[in-house]
Tab-separated table of C-alpha atoms in Angstrom:
chain	number	residue	atom	x	y	z
A	1	UNK	CA	97.771	-41.711	204.609
A	2	UNK	CA	100.010	-41.159	201.625
A	3	UNK	CA	102.345	-43.534	199.842
A	4	UNK	CA	105.356	-41.415	200.690
A	5	UNK	CA	104.952	-42.264	204.384
A	6	UNK	CA	105.335	-46.007	203.762
A	7	UNK	CA	108.718	-47.610	204.325
A	8	UNK	CA	110.679	-48.567	201.181
A	9	UNK	CA	110.912	-52.298	202.141
A	10	UNK	CA	107.200	-52.746	201.369
A	11	UNK	CA	107.664	-51.786	197.745
A	12	UNK	CA	107.844	-54.884	195.561
A	13	UNK	CA	108.802	-55.000	191.885
A	14	UNK	CA	107.387	-57.849	189.766
A	15	UNK	CA	108.757	-58.578	186.292
A	16	UNK	CA	106.317	-58.164	183.411
A	17	UNK	CA	105.208	-61.512	181.952
A	18	UNK	CA	106.278	-62.253	178.402
A	19	UNK	CA	103.577	-61.712	175.841
A	20	UNK	CA	105.493	-62.100	172.603
A	21	UNK	CA	107.205	-65.198	171.199
A	22	UNK	CA	110.954	-65.465	170.989
A	23	UNK	CA	112.401	-63.404	168.158
A	24	UNK	CA	113.960	-65.420	165.374
A	25	UNK	CA	116.380	-64.340	162.701
A	26	UNK	CA	114.888	-62.812	159.586
A	27	UNK	CA	114.127	-65.450	156.953
A	28	UNK	CA	114.719	-68.412	159.257
A	29	UNK	CA	112.125	-70.920	160.332
A	30	UNK	CA	111.256	-71.462	163.950
A	31	UNK	CA	112.813	-74.555	165.497
A	32	UNK	CA	109.453	-76.287	165.989
A	33	UNK	CA	106.950	-76.488	163.148
A	34	UNK	CA	103.689	-74.733	163.915
A	35	UNK	CA	100.664	-76.966	164.020
A	36	UNK	CA	96.978	-76.353	164.324
A	37	UNK	CA	95.687	-76.543	167.871
A	38	UNK	CA	94.281	-79.937	168.665
A	39	UNK	CA	90.611	-80.090	169.464
A	40	UNK	CA	89.037	-82.677	171.612
A	41	UNK	CA	86.075	-84.382	170.009
A	42	UNK	CA	82.929	-83.220	171.746
A	43	UNK	CA	79.334	-84.185	171.417
A	44	UNK	CA	77.224	-81.712	169.468
A	45	UNK	CA	75.328	-79.315	171.712
A	46	UNK	CA	71.828	-80.344	172.566
A	47	UNK	CA	69.261	-78.220	170.785
A	48	UNK	CA	67.300	-75.861	172.959
A	49	UNK	CA	64.105	-77.433	174.187
A	50	UNK	CA	61.387	-76.020	171.986
A	51	UNK	CA	57.852	-75.921	173.201
A	52	UNK	CA	56.083	-77.607	170.307
A	53	UNK	CA	52.701	-76.326	171.438
A	54	UNK	CA	53.810	-72.678	171.246
A	55	UNK	CA	55.421	-73.165	167.857
A	56	UNK	CA	52.391	-74.924	166.382
A	57	UNK	CA	50.039	-72.241	167.675
A	58	UNK	CA	52.314	-69.428	166.456
A	59	UNK	CA	52.638	-70.927	162.976
A	60	UNK	CA	48.879	-71.394	162.611
A	61	UNK	CA	48.045	-67.958	164.014
A	62	UNK	CA	50.569	-66.176	161.788
A	63	UNK	CA	49.280	-68.015	158.709
A	64	UNK	CA	45.804	-66.813	159.609
A	65	UNK	CA	47.063	-63.233	160.065
A	66	UNK	CA	48.770	-63.345	156.657
A	67	UNK	CA	45.583	-64.617	155.019
A	68	UNK	CA	43.622	-61.775	156.628
A	69	UNK	CA	46.225	-59.275	155.404
A	70	UNK	CA	45.898	-60.719	151.875
A	71	UNK	CA	42.083	-60.461	152.194
A	72	UNK	CA	41.703	-64.202	151.653
A	73	UNK	CA	39.922	-64.553	155.019
A	74	UNK	CA	37.514	-62.284	156.869
A	75	UNK	CA	38.866	-60.321	159.831
A	76	UNK	CA	36.345	-61.968	162.151
A	77	UNK	CA	38.348	-65.198	162.026
A	78	UNK	CA	41.149	-63.518	163.977
A	79	UNK	CA	38.975	-63.749	167.083
A	80	UNK	CA	39.886	-67.455	167.300
A	81	UNK	CA	43.576	-66.722	167.843
A	82	UNK	CA	43.911	-63.075	168.925
A	83	UNK	CA	42.597	-60.628	171.484
A	84	UNK	CA	39.811	-58.334	170.218
A	85	UNK	CA	42.008	-55.225	169.970
A	86	UNK	CA	44.231	-56.943	167.381
A	87	UNK	CA	41.262	-57.679	165.134
A	88	UNK	CA	40.202	-54.022	165.522
A	89	UNK	CA	43.692	-52.863	164.506
A	90	UNK	CA	43.611	-55.004	161.364
A	91	UNK	CA	40.103	-53.770	160.573
A	92	UNK	CA	41.353	-50.164	160.631
A	93	UNK	CA	44.576	-51.050	158.787
A	94	UNK	CA	42.772	-52.827	155.963
A	95	UNK	CA	40.076	-50.149	155.705
A	96	UNK	CA	42.721	-47.425	155.344
A	97	UNK	CA	44.496	-49.358	152.575
A	98	UNK	CA	43.254	-49.813	149.055
A	99	UNK	CA	40.301	-52.074	148.388
A	100	UNK	CA	42.255	-53.916	145.721
A	101	UNK	CA	43.877	-57.214	146.526
A	102	UNK	CA	47.559	-57.459	147.313
A	103	UNK	CA	49.716	-58.027	144.207
A	104	UNK	CA	50.780	-61.485	145.372
A	105	UNK	CA	49.785	-63.710	148.279
A	106	UNK	CA	52.051	-63.778	151.297
A	107	UNK	CA	54.241	-66.810	151.840
A	108	UNK	CA	55.451	-67.720	155.314
A	109	UNK	CA	59.216	-68.306	155.252
A	110	UNK	CA	60.323	-68.614	158.879
A	111	UNK	CA	58.855	-68.638	162.374
A	112	UNK	CA	61.057	-68.404	165.465
A	113	UNK	CA	59.662	-68.643	168.987
A	114	UNK	CA	61.498	-67.714	172.174
A	115	UNK	CA	59.855	-68.406	175.519
A	116	UNK	CA	60.107	-65.474	177.893
A	117	UNK	CA	58.077	-67.173	180.630
A	118	UNK	CA	56.371	-70.558	180.850
A	119	UNK	CA	53.111	-68.915	179.776
A	120	UNK	CA	54.457	-66.384	177.215
A	121	UNK	CA	56.666	-66.313	174.136
A	122	UNK	CA	58.032	-63.814	171.644
A	123	UNK	CA	57.530	-64.727	167.984
A	124	UNK	CA	59.628	-63.519	165.057
A	125	UNK	CA	58.286	-64.081	161.550
A	126	UNK	CA	59.800	-63.667	158.093
A	127	UNK	CA	57.422	-63.758	155.133
A	128	UNK	CA	57.498	-62.925	151.440
A	129	UNK	CA	54.979	-60.937	149.453
A	130	UNK	CA	55.854	-60.875	145.774
A	131	UNK	CA	59.538	-60.045	145.398
A	132	UNK	CA	59.907	-58.398	148.811
A	133	UNK	CA	60.741	-60.052	152.140
A	134	UNK	CA	59.034	-58.654	155.247
A	135	UNK	CA	59.274	-59.214	158.998
A	136	UNK	CA	56.707	-59.389	161.752
A	137	UNK	CA	56.927	-59.659	165.518
A	138	UNK	CA	54.285	-60.988	167.886
A	139	UNK	CA	53.739	-61.984	171.488
A	140	UNK	CA	51.660	-64.971	172.520
A	141	UNK	CA	50.447	-65.759	176.018
A	142	UNK	CA	48.434	-68.512	177.623
A	143	UNK	CA	45.276	-66.932	178.974
A	144	UNK	CA	41.980	-68.022	180.457
A	145	UNK	CA	39.521	-67.515	177.595
A	146	UNK	CA	35.744	-67.792	177.751
A	147	UNK	CA	34.696	-70.172	174.997
A	148	UNK	CA	31.401	-69.820	173.148
A	149	UNK	CA	28.720	-72.291	174.128
A	150	UNK	CA	28.209	-75.330	171.908
A	151	UNK	CA	24.441	-74.774	171.961
A	152	UNK	CA	22.402	-71.708	172.889
A	153	UNK	CA	21.298	-73.272	176.178
A	154	UNK	CA	24.679	-74.701	177.161
A	155	UNK	CA	26.792	-72.777	179.664
A	156	UNK	CA	29.901	-70.965	178.473
A	157	UNK	CA	33.091	-72.491	179.772
A	158	UNK	CA	36.548	-71.076	180.407
A	159	UNK	CA	39.643	-72.693	178.969
A	160	UNK	CA	43.384	-71.962	179.012
A	161	UNK	CA	44.466	-71.181	175.451
A	162	UNK	CA	47.322	-69.539	173.606
A	163	UNK	CA	46.351	-66.160	172.125
A	164	UNK	CA	48.107	-63.394	170.228
A	165	UNK	CA	48.313	-60.420	172.576
A	166	UNK	CA	50.508	-58.101	170.467
A	167	UNK	CA	51.656	-57.950	166.868
A	168	UNK	CA	53.877	-55.610	164.883
A	169	UNK	CA	53.746	-55.766	161.106
A	170	UNK	CA	56.379	-54.140	158.912
């Protein structure tokens, strides 16, 4: 079916809506003074619900990571907050670097957490070392972790805890 076959009475012409204001004479003022659009007073938006538990864990874990990077803490302490492969990565990273201390200790500037699921969150970190500002990204998840026994004869127990599962350091 082509458009040529259709009868001409079905063709309808619609005028184009106006999209420009009325033209006024050069140098003359419009008849109505222009005013700023009025805004209705609204309540400030509610802040996004932040999971305090995730944020507290992320802040503590990142501080620990920065102290390990500055060689102020032993790498073994990462096992409290991170999966074993992360501690292994830092062990290799620090062994490949110089044995001298960093020129200045790292200072945590900002931590932002964004929940991706109820049991996982993405962490963005900004920190300063000396004059330079660096960034770091991490992922934390709630996992079932086997806790060490309180005494040698006590049974080991499992507990749900937040752990670092991935980290990217600039």
